[in-house]
mmCIF file of C-alpha atoms and ligand atoms in Angstrom:
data_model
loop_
_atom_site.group_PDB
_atom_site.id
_atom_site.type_symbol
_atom_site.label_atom_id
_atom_site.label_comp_id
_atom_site.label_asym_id
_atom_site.label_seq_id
_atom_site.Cartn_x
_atom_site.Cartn_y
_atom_site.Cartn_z
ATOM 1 C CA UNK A 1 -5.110 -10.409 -12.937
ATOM 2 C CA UNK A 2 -2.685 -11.370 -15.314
ATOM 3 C CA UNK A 3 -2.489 -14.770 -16.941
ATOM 4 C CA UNK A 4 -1.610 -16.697 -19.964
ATOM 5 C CA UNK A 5 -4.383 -19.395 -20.531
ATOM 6 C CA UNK A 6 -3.728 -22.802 -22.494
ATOM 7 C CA UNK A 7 -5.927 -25.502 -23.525
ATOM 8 C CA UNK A 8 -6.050 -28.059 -26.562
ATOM 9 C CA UNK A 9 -8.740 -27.651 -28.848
ATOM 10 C CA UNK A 10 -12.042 -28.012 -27.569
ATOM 11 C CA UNK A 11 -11.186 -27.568 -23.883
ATOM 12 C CA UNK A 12 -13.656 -25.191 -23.526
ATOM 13 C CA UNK A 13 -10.783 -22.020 -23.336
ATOM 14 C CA UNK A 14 -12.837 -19.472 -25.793
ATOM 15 C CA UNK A 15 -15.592 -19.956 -23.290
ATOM 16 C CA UNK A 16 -13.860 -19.617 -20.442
ATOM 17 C CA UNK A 17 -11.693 -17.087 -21.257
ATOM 18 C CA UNK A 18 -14.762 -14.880 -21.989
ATOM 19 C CA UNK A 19 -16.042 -15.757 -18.588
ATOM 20 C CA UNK A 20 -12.739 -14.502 -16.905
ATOM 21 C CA UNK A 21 -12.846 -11.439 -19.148
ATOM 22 C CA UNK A 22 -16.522 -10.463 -18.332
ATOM 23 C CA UNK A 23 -15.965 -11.687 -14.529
ATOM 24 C CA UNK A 24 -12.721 -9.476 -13.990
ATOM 25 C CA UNK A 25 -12.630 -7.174 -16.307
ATOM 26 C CA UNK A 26 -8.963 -8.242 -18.166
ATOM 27 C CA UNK A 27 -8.191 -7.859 -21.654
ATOM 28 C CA UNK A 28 -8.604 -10.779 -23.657
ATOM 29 C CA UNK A 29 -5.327 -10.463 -25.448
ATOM 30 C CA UNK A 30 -5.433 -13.040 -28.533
ATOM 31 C CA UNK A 31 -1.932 -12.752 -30.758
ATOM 32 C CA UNK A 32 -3.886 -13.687 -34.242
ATOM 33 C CA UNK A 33 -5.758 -10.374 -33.366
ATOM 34 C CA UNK A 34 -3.222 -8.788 -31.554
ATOM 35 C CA UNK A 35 -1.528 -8.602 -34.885
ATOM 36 C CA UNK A 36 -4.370 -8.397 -37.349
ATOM 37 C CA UNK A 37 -4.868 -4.868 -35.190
ATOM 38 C CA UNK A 38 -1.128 -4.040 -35.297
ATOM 39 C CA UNK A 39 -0.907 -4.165 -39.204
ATOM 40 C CA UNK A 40 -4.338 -2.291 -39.431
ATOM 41 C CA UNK A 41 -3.332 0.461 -37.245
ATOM 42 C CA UNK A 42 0.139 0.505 -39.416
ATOM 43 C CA UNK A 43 1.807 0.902 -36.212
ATOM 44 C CA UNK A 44 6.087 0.352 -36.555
ATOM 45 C CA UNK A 45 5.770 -3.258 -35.928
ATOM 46 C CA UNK A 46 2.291 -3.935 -37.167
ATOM 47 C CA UNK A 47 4.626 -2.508 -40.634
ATOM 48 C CA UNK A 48 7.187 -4.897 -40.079
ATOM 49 C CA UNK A 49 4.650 -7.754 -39.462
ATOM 50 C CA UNK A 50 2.888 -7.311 -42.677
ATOM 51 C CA UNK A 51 6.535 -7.630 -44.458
ATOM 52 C CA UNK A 52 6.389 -10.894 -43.410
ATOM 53 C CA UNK A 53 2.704 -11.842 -43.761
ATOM 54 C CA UNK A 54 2.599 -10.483 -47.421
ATOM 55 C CA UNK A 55 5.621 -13.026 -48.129
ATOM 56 C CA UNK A 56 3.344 -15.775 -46.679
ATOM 57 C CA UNK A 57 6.705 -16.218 -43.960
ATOM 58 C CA UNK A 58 6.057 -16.645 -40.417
ATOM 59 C CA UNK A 59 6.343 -13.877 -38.431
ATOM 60 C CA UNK A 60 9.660 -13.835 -36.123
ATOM 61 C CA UNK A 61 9.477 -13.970 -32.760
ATOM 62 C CA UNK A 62 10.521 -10.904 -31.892
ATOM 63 C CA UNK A 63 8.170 -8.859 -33.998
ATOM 64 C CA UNK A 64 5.657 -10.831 -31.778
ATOM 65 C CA UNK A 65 7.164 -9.874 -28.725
ATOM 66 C CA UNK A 66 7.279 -6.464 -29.802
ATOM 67 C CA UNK A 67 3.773 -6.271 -30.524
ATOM 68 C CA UNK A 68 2.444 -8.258 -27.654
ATOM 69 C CA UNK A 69 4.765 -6.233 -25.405
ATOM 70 C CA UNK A 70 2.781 -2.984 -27.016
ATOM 71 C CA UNK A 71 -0.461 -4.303 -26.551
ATOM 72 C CA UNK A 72 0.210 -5.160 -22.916
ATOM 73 C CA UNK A 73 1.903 -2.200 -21.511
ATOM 74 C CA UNK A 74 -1.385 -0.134 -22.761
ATOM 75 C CA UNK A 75 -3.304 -2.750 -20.597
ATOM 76 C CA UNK A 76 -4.806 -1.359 -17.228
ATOM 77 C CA UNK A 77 -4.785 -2.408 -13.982
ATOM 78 C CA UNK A 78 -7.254 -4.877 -14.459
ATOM 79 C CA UNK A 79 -4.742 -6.700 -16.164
ATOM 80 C CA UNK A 80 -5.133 -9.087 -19.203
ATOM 81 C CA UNK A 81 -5.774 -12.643 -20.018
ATOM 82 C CA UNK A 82 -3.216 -13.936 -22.700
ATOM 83 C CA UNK A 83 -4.323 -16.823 -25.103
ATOM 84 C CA UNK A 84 -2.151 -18.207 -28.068
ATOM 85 C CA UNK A 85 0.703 -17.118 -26.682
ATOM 86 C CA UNK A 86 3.576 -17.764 -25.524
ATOM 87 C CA UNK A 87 3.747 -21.175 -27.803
ATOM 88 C CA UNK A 88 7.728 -21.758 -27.101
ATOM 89 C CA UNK A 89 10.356 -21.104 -24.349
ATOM 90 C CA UNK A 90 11.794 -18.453 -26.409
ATOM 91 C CA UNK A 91 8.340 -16.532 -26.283
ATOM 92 C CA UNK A 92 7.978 -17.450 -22.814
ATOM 93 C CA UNK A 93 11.432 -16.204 -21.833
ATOM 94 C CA UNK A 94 10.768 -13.143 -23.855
ATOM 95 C CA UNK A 95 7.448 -12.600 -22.421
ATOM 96 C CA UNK A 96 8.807 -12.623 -18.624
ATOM 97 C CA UNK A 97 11.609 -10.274 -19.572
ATOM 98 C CA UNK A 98 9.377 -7.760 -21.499
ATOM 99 C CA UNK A 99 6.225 -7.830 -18.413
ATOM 100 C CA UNK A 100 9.341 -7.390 -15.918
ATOM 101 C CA UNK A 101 10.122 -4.401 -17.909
ATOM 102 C CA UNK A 102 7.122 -2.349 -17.875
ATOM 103 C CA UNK A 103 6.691 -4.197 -14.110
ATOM 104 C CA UNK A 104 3.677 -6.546 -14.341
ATOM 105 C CA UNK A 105 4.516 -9.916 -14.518
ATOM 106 C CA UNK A 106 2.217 -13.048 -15.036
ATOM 107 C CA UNK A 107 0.573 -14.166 -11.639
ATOM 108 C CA UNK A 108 -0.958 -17.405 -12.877
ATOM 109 C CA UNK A 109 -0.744 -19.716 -16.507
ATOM 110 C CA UNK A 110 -3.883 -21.207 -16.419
ATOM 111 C CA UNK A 111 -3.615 -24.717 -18.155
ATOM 112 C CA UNK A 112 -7.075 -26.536 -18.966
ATOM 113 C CA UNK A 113 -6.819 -30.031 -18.949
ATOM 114 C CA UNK A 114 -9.152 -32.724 -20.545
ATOM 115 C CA UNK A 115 -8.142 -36.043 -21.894
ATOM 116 C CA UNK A 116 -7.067 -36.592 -25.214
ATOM 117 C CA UNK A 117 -9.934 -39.674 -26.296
ATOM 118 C CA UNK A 118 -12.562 -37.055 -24.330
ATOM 119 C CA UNK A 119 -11.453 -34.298 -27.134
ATOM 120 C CA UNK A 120 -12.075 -36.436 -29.980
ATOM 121 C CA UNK A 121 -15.564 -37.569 -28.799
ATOM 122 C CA UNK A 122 -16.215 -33.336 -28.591
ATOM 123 C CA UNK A 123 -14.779 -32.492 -31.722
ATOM 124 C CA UNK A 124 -15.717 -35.556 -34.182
ATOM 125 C CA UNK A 125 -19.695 -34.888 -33.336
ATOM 126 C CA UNK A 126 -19.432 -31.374 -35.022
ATOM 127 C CA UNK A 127 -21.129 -30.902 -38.090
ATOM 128 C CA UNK A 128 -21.454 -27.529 -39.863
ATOM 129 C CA UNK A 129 -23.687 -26.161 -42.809
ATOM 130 C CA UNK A 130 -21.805 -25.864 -45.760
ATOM 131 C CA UNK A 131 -24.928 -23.679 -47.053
ATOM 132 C CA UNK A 132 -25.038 -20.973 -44.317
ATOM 133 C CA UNK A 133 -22.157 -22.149 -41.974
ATOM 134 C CA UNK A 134 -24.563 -22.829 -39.125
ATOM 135 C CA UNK A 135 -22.176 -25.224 -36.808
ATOM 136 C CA UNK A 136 -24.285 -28.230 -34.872
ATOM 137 C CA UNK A 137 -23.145 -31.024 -32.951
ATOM 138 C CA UNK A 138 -24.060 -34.652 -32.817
ATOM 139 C CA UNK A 139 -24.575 -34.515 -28.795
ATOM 140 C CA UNK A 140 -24.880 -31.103 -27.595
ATOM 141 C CA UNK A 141 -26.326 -29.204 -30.263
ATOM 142 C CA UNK A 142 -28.229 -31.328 -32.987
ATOM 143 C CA UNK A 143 -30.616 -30.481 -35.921
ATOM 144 C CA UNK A 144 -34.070 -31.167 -35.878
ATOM 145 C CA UNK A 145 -33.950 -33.280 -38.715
ATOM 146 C CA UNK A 146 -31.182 -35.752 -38.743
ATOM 147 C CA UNK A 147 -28.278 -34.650 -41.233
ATOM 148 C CA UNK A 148 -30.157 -31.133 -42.066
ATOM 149 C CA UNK A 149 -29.840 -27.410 -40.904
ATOM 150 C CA UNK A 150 -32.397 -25.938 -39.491
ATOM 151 C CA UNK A 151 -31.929 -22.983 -40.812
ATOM 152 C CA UNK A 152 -31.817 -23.686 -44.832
ATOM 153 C CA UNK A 153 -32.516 -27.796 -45.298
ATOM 154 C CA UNK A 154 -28.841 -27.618 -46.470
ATOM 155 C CA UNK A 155 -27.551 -31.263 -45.863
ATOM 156 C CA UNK A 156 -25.149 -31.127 -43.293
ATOM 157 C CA UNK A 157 -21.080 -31.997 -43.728
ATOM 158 C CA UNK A 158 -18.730 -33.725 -41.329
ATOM 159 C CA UNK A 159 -14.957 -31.510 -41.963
ATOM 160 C CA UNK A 160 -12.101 -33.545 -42.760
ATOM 161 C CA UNK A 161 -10.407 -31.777 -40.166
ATOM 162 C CA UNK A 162 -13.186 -32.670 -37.495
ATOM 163 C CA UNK A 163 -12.092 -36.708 -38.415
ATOM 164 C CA UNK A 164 -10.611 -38.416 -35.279
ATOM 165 C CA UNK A 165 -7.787 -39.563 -37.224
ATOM 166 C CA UNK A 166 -7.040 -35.187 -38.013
ATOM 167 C CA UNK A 167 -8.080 -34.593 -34.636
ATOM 168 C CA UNK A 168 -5.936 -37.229 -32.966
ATOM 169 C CA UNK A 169 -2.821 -35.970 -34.775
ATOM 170 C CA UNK A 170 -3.886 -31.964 -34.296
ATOM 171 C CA UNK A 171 -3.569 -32.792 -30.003
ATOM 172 C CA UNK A 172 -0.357 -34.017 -30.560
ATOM 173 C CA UNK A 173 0.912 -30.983 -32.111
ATOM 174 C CA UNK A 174 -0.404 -29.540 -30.025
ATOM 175 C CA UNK A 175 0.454 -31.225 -26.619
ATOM 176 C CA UNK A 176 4.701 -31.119 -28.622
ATOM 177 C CA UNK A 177 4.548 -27.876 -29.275
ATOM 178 C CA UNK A 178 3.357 -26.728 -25.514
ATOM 179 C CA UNK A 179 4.649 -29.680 -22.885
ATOM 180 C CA UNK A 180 8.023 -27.676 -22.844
ATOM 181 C CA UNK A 181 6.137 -24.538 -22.474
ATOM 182 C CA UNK A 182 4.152 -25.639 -19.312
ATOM 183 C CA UNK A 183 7.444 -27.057 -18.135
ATOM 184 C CA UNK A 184 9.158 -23.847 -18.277
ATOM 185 C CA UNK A 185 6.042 -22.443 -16.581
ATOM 186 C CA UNK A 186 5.817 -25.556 -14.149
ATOM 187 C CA UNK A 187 9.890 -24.675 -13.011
ATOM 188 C CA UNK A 188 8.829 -20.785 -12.238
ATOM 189 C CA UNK A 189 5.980 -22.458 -9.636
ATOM 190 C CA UNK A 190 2.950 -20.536 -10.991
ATOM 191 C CA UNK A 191 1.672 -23.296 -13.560
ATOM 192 C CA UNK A 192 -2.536 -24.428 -12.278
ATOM 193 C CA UNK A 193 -3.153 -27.063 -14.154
ATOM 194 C CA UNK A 194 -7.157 -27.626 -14.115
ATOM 195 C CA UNK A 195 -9.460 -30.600 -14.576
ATOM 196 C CA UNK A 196 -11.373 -28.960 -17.784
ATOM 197 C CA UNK A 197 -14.045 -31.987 -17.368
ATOM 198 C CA UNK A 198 -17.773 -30.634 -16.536
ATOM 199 C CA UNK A 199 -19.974 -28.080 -16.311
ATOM 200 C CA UNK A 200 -18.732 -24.474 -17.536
ATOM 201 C CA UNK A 201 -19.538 -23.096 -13.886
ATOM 202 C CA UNK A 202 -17.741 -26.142 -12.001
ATOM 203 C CA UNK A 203 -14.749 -25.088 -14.752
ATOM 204 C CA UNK A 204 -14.681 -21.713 -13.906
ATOM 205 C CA UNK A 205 -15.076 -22.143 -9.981
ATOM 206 C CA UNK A 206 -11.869 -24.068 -10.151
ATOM 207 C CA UNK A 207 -9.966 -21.654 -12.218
ATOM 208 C CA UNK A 208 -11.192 -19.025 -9.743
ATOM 209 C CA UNK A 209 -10.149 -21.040 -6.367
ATOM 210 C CA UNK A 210 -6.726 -21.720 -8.241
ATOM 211 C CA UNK A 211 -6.311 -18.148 -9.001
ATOM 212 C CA UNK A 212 -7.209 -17.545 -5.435
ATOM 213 C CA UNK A 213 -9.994 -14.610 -6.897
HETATM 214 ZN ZN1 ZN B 301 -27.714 -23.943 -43.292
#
């Protein structure tokens, strides 16, 4: 199996792309750690990377490539799942000609779908622990005692990033920066989009009947 997964912030992916991991056995393939690895290992590019890093610059595209393209050819035949990446046509384009070099290209981009007003109700009922960093949330996961951890008494905080106003504006970077992508994706006929409302199980079950596993 190998895929590229997308979904917006609290779509559910990290969950789901451990189920796919665990369930077939691909290598979850995340760049930010993809990366981190390359520069630790001091491997040519993970050299070239830190260049960049250590000037606080964005790393070019095709130092990303390069490394991505490393990871994935010492992938086995179980395949790998691919999350954060590709984020722009370039990428993308780069991506397919890379995989068609080393003769495994994607078989599925797995996009999880959930609607925008849906996100912010998830993601404005977090609350975290400033104290011991213990994360709650307002519906699915909260304290005992209303505003307090659980674990320390600390009083709980409500990020300025977990705001609606933040959130609203962080989904529409985010659906910018990767509507062309899923275009590009859409063209090549292999794009499953997927109703990411529900139960993890009913999530997964689709993902599985669209990947045809
Ligand atoms: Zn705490």
């Amino acid at each position: 199996m190998r895929i590229v997964l997308f979904g917006p912030p609290g779509s559910g992916k990290g969950t789901q792309a451990s189920i796919l991991k665990e369930k077939y056995g691909a290598a979850h393939i995340s760049t930010g750690d993809t990366l981190r690895e390359a520069v630790a290992n001091k491997t040519e590019v993970g050299l070239k990377a830190k260049e960049y890093m250590e000037k606080g610059e964005l790393v070019p595209d095709e130092v990303v490539i390069a490394i991505a393209k490393d990871k994935l050819a010492s992938v086995g035949g179980e395949g790998f799942l691919l999350d954060g990446f590709p984020r722009t046509i370039a990428q993308a384009e780069a991506l397919d000609a890379a995989l068609a070099e080393i003769a495994k290209p994607l078989d599925a981009v797995v996009n999880l779908e959930v609607d925008d007003e849906e996100l912010v109700k998830r993601l404005s009922g977090r609350r975290v622990c400033p104290g011991c960093g213990e994360p709650y949330h307002v519906d699915t996961k909260a304290p005992k005692v209303e505003g307090k951890c659980d674990k320390c008494g600390g009083d709980l905080v409500h990020r300025a990033d977990d705001q609606p106003d933040a959130i609203r504006n962080r989904l529409k970077v985010y659906n910018n920066q990767t509507a062309p992508v899923l275009g590009y994706y859409g063209e090549k006929g292999i794009l499953k989009n997927i109703d990411a409302v529900g139960a993890i199980a009913d999530i997964q079950a689709k993902i599985a009947k669209a990947l045809g596993a």
